[in-house]
Amino acid sequence: MSASKEHWVLTFVCPDQKGIVHAISGAVVEIGGNITESQQYTSLDTGRFFMRLQIEANITKEAFGKQFEEIAARFNMTYVLDHVGRKMKTLVLVSKAGHTLNDLLFRQRSGLLPIEIPLVVGNHPDLASMAEFYGINFEHIKIDSGVDKAQFERHLRQVIEKENIELIVLARYMQILSPQFCSDYAGRIINIHHSFLPGFKGANPYAQAHARGVKLIGATAHFVTEDLDEGPIIEQNVTRVEHSDSKQLLVEIGQDAESKTLTQAVKWFAEHRVLLDGQRTIIFR
Amino acid sequence: MSASKEHWVLTFVCPDQKGIVHAISGAVVEIGGNITESQQYTSLDTGRFFMRLQIEANITKEAFGKQFEEIAARFNMTYVLDHVGRKMKTLVLVSKAGHTLNDLLFRQRSGLLPIEIPLVVGNHPDLASMAEFYGINFEHIKIDSGVDKAQFERHLRQVIEKENIELIVLARYMQILSPQFCSDYAGRIINIHHSFLPGFKGANPYAQAHARGVKLIGATAHFVTEDLDEGPIIEQNVTRVEHSDSKQLLVEIGQDAESKTLTQAVKWFAEHRVLLDGQRTIIFR
Amino acid sequence: MSASKEHWVLTFVCPDQKGIVHAISGAVVEIGGNITESQQYTSLDTGRFFMRLQIEANITKEAFGKQFEEIAARFNMTYVLDHVGRKMKTLVLVSKAGHTLNDLLFRQRSGLLPIEIPLVVGNHPDLASMAEFYGINFEHIKIDSGVDKAQFERHLRQVIEKENIELIVLARYMQILSPQFCSDYAGRIINIHHSFLPGFKGANPYAQAHARGVKLIGATAHFVTEDLDEGPIIEQNVTRVEHSDSKQLLVEIGQDAESKTLTQAVKWFAEHRVLLDGQRTIIFR
Amino acid sequence: MSASKEHWVLTFVCPDQKGIVHAISGAVVEIGGNITESQQYTSLDTGRFFMRLQIEANITKEAFGKQFEEIAARFNMTYVLDHVGRKMKTLVLVSKAGHTLNDLLFRQRSGLLPIEIPLVVGNHPDLASMAEFYGINFEHIKIDSGVDKAQFERHLRQVIEKENIELIVLARYMQILSPQFCSDYAGRIINIHHSFLPGFKGANPYAQAHARGVKLIGATAHFVTEDLDEGPIIEQNVTRVEHSDSKQLLVEIGQDAESKTLTQAVKWFAEHRVLLDGQRTIIFR
């Protein structure tokens, strides 16, 4: 079967060595393709080579994969091949605050964010109507105790499997996930931290920011790991504040940075622009 | 005696209460003056009232002070009265890196920074020629031991007294001042920290920033207190960085933020725009 | 009748002269009030004095006004007295693009924007469901010809009168209002221009920005006057763009700046922080 | 002869077609090299393909060029091959204002800017001592009439030839160069415009910015063409300003943006990161 003007995105990581680009570009030539975007990075810290390509080629995914397999084996590559613009299956967890969810849903519906959200799960019911407005399923699951949390996570695991979830977004979800859950889905859970990391960690960073008299407040989107707030950083933004800004206004100003930062991180992830290099992220913008 | 169109800056702090503005503006009316700038702030944290005024009035400093004295006593004010634009006597301490000193000296000479620098003191000789180019005295004092440091600080105290130093700027001065010195000149020593505080503290924050993969790096100008890097923050700036930026480039990018941030803090201080409210600064821009 | 802890906002403009602050602060003392915020500005261009005060005082609006009237007459002031936080009656006009409307409605509902929107009017029906979700009336009025436009504006005038509209927001409303309408509601209509003014004017600035290869794109919120895109500027923001950003991505990036900029301008206006000084705005942040 | 670990930068432009990357990477493999940085861009506007590579290879420039020649001919490439970090020969023209020159000289001496400045030419003598401090030749050439200007440009042409000048920087040089001169050195003259282009053009943009009440002011570094201020833009920056900022303060704030913007543009140019695509620049950061 054939297709006209199919666009592919290919990302891979491998030990750095000579000849990688030549081998890859050779495979592209052989399938009659054209490289339309290309970014690479060699990590001096880990000796690994990272690359992201967009390729125009009339070929099936199977045929492309076959062509690429031998090279991947030769260079010991970990790779991902996907259609450009395919919507990534995303599960969103929320609590009460709706600003980040609103931004995600509005942009997803506007076609600006290549994700598909089969379900939003909240440990409070507050955001049900917002999800409903955007035609997205909402589940309210109360969490009161450790037992509930275990049950909750078992349920999430079922949803993830059933819906083929590829990305889990904590959109101001105020609960902590278990270390086992974080570890099982490492590199696939993105959280928005309402502070500039490193910096004020844990609860109520805005009160801390006020007490310390900082002149800039910020937000950090990061992968979730077992160490709270210590996962690899994907994106950060800051905004200027004044001595006269109340704690309430700091929260409000911070919410803008939170929405913008989380949406950006999700977009890059869904476009296969985020690769991991130990504790650091490589962002191919 | 008398002058035409003299401009004054008046700042004061007192317990918040009714009638302060009326009393002050009454005094201004009585001396035939005109308020050309005015900013105020009431701290809910400490219950104190802060104000900065610029006043146009043909009066001597003595006469102005006399007029103001009674009000200051009534409202229990701590106040400062100065000529707008008077150059503040500033001592600068440096080590080897010249980027912040260069920015301070260039702007001071261009008339953009109302300070007068009788002396730059370096624990290394490297920046002597830069000071010389700008026609400013430079003293090189080697510091090798605790004894030397004590001697060094005794010397600084003499310079401060002799030259009527009002502000001490640590322009990438890489030595730690003694707690006694910090305490004696509290609120008059400004340091530039090459990181976004709170955040990476202590030595080599750029290496830490690289290891952690942050997306923004910054600089913080703060008052020096006995607790290293914990003094009230005056100004902060950040700049975006990429995963591909080497540690060396982070340093270079950071230096821009450092120069800009320190110069801004010094300018605000020299214009009497920085007031202290416990651990926080009030900045009347 | 009495009230506890009523908060007032007072703005005024008058010819600059001595004694204004003293007179105002005297009136505040007489009603037993306390000035909690105060900002002033003297325009050297027009010789006018601008002031914004927030005052805590247990008094009715009538009594406050009476107290203030004599001073206003003496200094030839134009003034506005209002309750802090009162929601300003706002009419929003839209076409098809929903990003700025979404931001206004979300924030208004979250309590972050002190406006009340009795009606959204669209010359296209596309945004009806968004208004509905936020519980706000939506009217679709098709505009096809000059006659329709005249009819449309007559209808707007009726709505404005009936609902006591104080502010008209053009939230990416793609029609031009008549000079008479602009003139009648001068200083009360805010538009968001999808470009950094001065700069690319008129239609499709993003295509122009792409063609010219600019490195920053921006948005400008301004008052609407008879001269298209020439009204006083209230707020502006820019964002960095790359040579590789397509026209489509420029639009998307620009939309963020548009939403943020328009919402900010509306917020300042609703809080009586925007005063006019000829072609310039005074923003008391 | 041979060298160890030589680093090369290669940029080229050619009509877009299949197989370019494969051909280039093949040449790199054949010389035993390694691609350490790579960026590419296909212009949909002009159908041209742009690439910048950094290559590690122990080879002479002649041998590299020979290897590359056949490919360049086959794909109809215009290319530049250079050593990474080689200092580009740069002529700087100035008038009276020294802030951009100071930034260029300080960074160049600090090793942060890969340029070598054989000569600074000023139509005023003011900046002679600054050049001298940095150990750089300064020539003062008064320009009073059209005849002088013609003479002046003839002299510049001699300097350019004698010193093998590759880049001409107008660091707040307040004279207009002749169309013939601009045309002869097209793509090699960089100017700093003290405004955000498009926007206020011509003289005194800060006064225009003040009159119009803009909220952001900026600076634009661009190539000089025969049309004043219309050449391809290389870099832009803006800074926020307040209604209370005087024209003088706007100038001061703007100077920061000017220095930062010009230095950045010069750095990118000297690192072969700026390519021309019609009226637009491709910046491979």
Coordinates of N, CA and C in Angstrom, one line a residue, chain A residues 76-147:
Chain A
N76 N 23.5 0.2 18.3 CA 23.0 0.0 19.7 C 22.1 1.2 20.1
M77 N 21.1 1.5 19.2 CA 20.2 2.6 19.4 C 18.9 2.2 20.1
T78 N 18.4 3.1 20.9 CA 17.1 3.0 21.4 C 16.3 4.1 20.6
Y79 N 15.2 3.7 19.9 CA 14.6 4.6 19.0 C 13.1 4.6 19.1
V80 N 12.5 5.7 18.6 CA 11.0 5.8 18.5 C 10.7 6.3 17.1
L81 N 9.8 5.7 16.5 CA 9.3 6.1 15.1 C 7.8 6.4 15.2
D82 N 7.4 7.6 14.7 CA 6.0 7.9 14.9 C 5.6 8.9 13.7
H83 N 4.3 9.0 13.5 CA 3.8 9.9 12.5 C 3.8 11.3 13.1
V84 N 4.3 12.3 12.4 CA 4.2 13.7 12.9 C 2.8 14.1 13.1
G85 N 2.5 14.6 14.2 CA 1.2 15.1 14.5 C 0.2 14.1 15.1
R86 N 0.6 12.8 15.2 CA -0.3 11.9 15.8 C -0.6 12.3 17.3
K87 N -1.8 12.2 17.6 CA -2.2 12.6 19.0 C -1.8 11.6 20.0
M88 N -1.1 12.0 21.0 CA -0.6 11.1 22.0 C -1.7 10.9 23.1
K89 N -1.9 9.7 23.5 CA -3.0 9.4 24.5 C -2.5 9.8 25.9
T90 N -3.3 10.7 26.4 CA -2.9 11.4 27.7 C -3.9 11.3 28.8
L91 N -3.5 10.9 29.9 CA -4.3 10.9 31.1 C -4.0 12.1 32.0
V92 N -5.0 12.8 32.4 CA -4.7 14.0 33.2 C -5.3 13.8 34.6
L93 N -4.5 14.1 35.7 CA -5.0 14.0 37.0 C -5.1 15.4 37.6
V94 N -6.2 15.7 38.3 CA -6.4 17.0 38.8 C -6.9 17.0 40.3
S95 N -6.9 18.1 40.9 CA -7.5 18.3 42.2 C -8.6 19.3 42.1
K96 N -8.4 20.5 42.7 CA -9.4 21.6 42.6 C -9.1 22.7 41.6
A97 N -7.8 23.1 41.6 CA -7.4 24.2 40.8 C -7.5 23.9 39.3
G98 N -8.2 24.8 38.5 CA -8.5 24.4 37.1 C -7.6 25.2 36.1
H99 N -6.7 26.1 36.5 CA -6.1 26.9 35.5 C -5.2 26.1 34.5
T100 N -4.5 25.1 35.0 CA -3.7 24.3 34.0 C -4.5 23.4 33.2
L101 N -5.6 22.8 33.8 CA -6.5 22.0 33.0 C -7.1 22.8 31.9
N102 N -7.6 24.0 32.2 CA -8.3 24.9 31.3 C -7.4 25.1 30.1
D103 N -6.1 25.4 30.4 CA -5.2 25.7 29.3 C -4.9 24.5 28.4
L104 N -4.8 23.4 29.0 CA -4.5 22.1 28.2 C -5.7 21.8 27.3
L105 N -6.9 21.9 27.9 CA -8.1 21.5 27.2 C -8.4 22.5 26.0
F106 N -8.2 23.8 26.3 CA -8.5 24.8 25.3 C -7.6 24.6 24.1
R107 N -6.3 24.4 24.4 CA -5.3 24.3 23.3 C -5.5 23.0 22.6
Q108 N -5.8 21.9 23.3 CA -6.0 20.6 22.7 C -7.1 20.7 21.7
R109 N -8.2 21.4 22.1 CA -9.4 21.5 21.2 C -9.1 22.4 20.0
S110 N -8.3 23.4 20.3 CA -7.9 24.4 19.2 C -6.9 23.8 18.2
G111 N -6.5 22.5 18.5 CA -5.6 21.9 17.5 C -4.2 22.3 17.7
L112 N -3.9 22.9 18.8 CA -2.5 23.4 19.1 C -1.7 22.5 19.9
L113 N -2.3 21.4 20.4 CA -1.6 20.5 21.3 C -1.9 19.1 20.8
P114 N -1.0 18.3 20.3 CA -1.3 17.0 19.7 C -1.4 15.9 20.8
I115 N -2.5 16.1 21.6 CA -2.8 15.0 22.5 C -4.3 14.7 22.5
E116 N -4.6 13.5 22.9 CA -6.0 13.1 23.0 C -6.2 12.6 24.4
I117 N -7.2 13.2 25.1 CA -7.4 12.9 26.5 C -8.6 12.0 26.7
P118 N -8.4 10.7 26.9 CA -9.6 9.8 27.1 C -10.3 10.1 28.4
L119 N -9.5 10.6 29.4 CA -10.1 10.7 30.7 C -9.3 11.7 31.6
V120 N -10.1 12.5 32.3 CA -9.5 13.3 33.4 C -10.0 12.7 34.7
V121 N -9.0 12.5 35.6 CA -9.4 11.9 36.9 C -9.1 13.0 38.0
G122 N -10.1 13.2 38.9 CA -9.9 14.2 39.9 C -10.2 13.6 41.3
N123 N -9.4 13.9 42.3 CA -9.7 13.5 43.7 C -10.7 14.4 44.3
H124 N -11.1 15.4 43.6 CA -12.2 16.3 43.9 C -13.1 16.4 42.7
P125 N -14.4 16.7 42.9 CA -15.3 16.8 41.7 C -15.3 18.1 41.0
D126 N -14.6 19.1 41.5 CA -14.8 20.5 41.1 C -14.6 20.7 39.6
L127 N -13.8 20.0 38.9 CA -13.5 20.3 37.5 C -14.3 19.4 36.5
A128 N -15.3 18.7 37.1 CA -16.1 17.8 36.2 C -16.7 18.6 35.0
S129 N -17.3 19.8 35.4 CA -18.0 20.6 34.4 C -17.1 21.1 33.3
M130 N -15.9 21.5 33.7 CA -14.9 22.0 32.7 C -14.6 20.9 31.7
A131 N -14.3 19.7 32.2 CA -14.0 18.6 31.3 C -15.2 18.3 30.4
E132 N -16.4 18.3 31.0 CA -17.6 18.1 30.2 C -17.8 19.1 29.1
F133 N -17.5 20.3 29.4 CA -17.7 21.4 28.4 C -16.8 21.1 27.2
Y134 N -15.6 20.5 27.4 CA -14.7 20.1 26.3 C -15.0 18.7 25.8
G135 N -16.1 18.1 26.3 CA -16.5 16.8 25.8 C -15.5 15.7 26.2
I136 N -15.0 15.8 27.4 CA -14.0 14.8 27.8 C -14.5 14.1 29.1
N137 N -14.3 12.8 29.2 CA -14.8 12.1 30.4 C -14.1 12.5 31.6
F138 N -14.8 12.5 32.7 CA -14.2 12.9 34.0 C -14.6 11.9 35.0
E139 N -13.7 11.5 35.8 CA -14.0 10.5 36.9 C -13.6 11.1 38.2
H140 N -14.5 11.1 39.2 CA -14.1 11.6 40.5 C -13.8 10.4 41.4
I141 N -12.6 10.4 42.0 CA -12.3 9.3 42.9 C -11.7 9.9 44.2
K142 N -12.5 9.8 45.2 CA -12.1 10.4 46.5 C -10.9 9.6 47.1
I143 N -9.9 10.3 47.7 CA -8.8 9.6 48.3 C -8.7 10.0 49.7
D144 N -8.9 9.1 50.7 CA -8.9 9.5 52.1 C -7.9 8.8 52.9
S145 N -7.4 7.7 52.4 CA -6.4 7.0 53.2 C -5.4 6.2 52.4
G146 N -4.5 5.6 53.0 CA -3.5 4.9 52.3 C -4.1 3.7 51.5
V147 N -5.1 3.1 52.0 CA -5.8 2.0 51.3 C -6.4 2.6 50.1

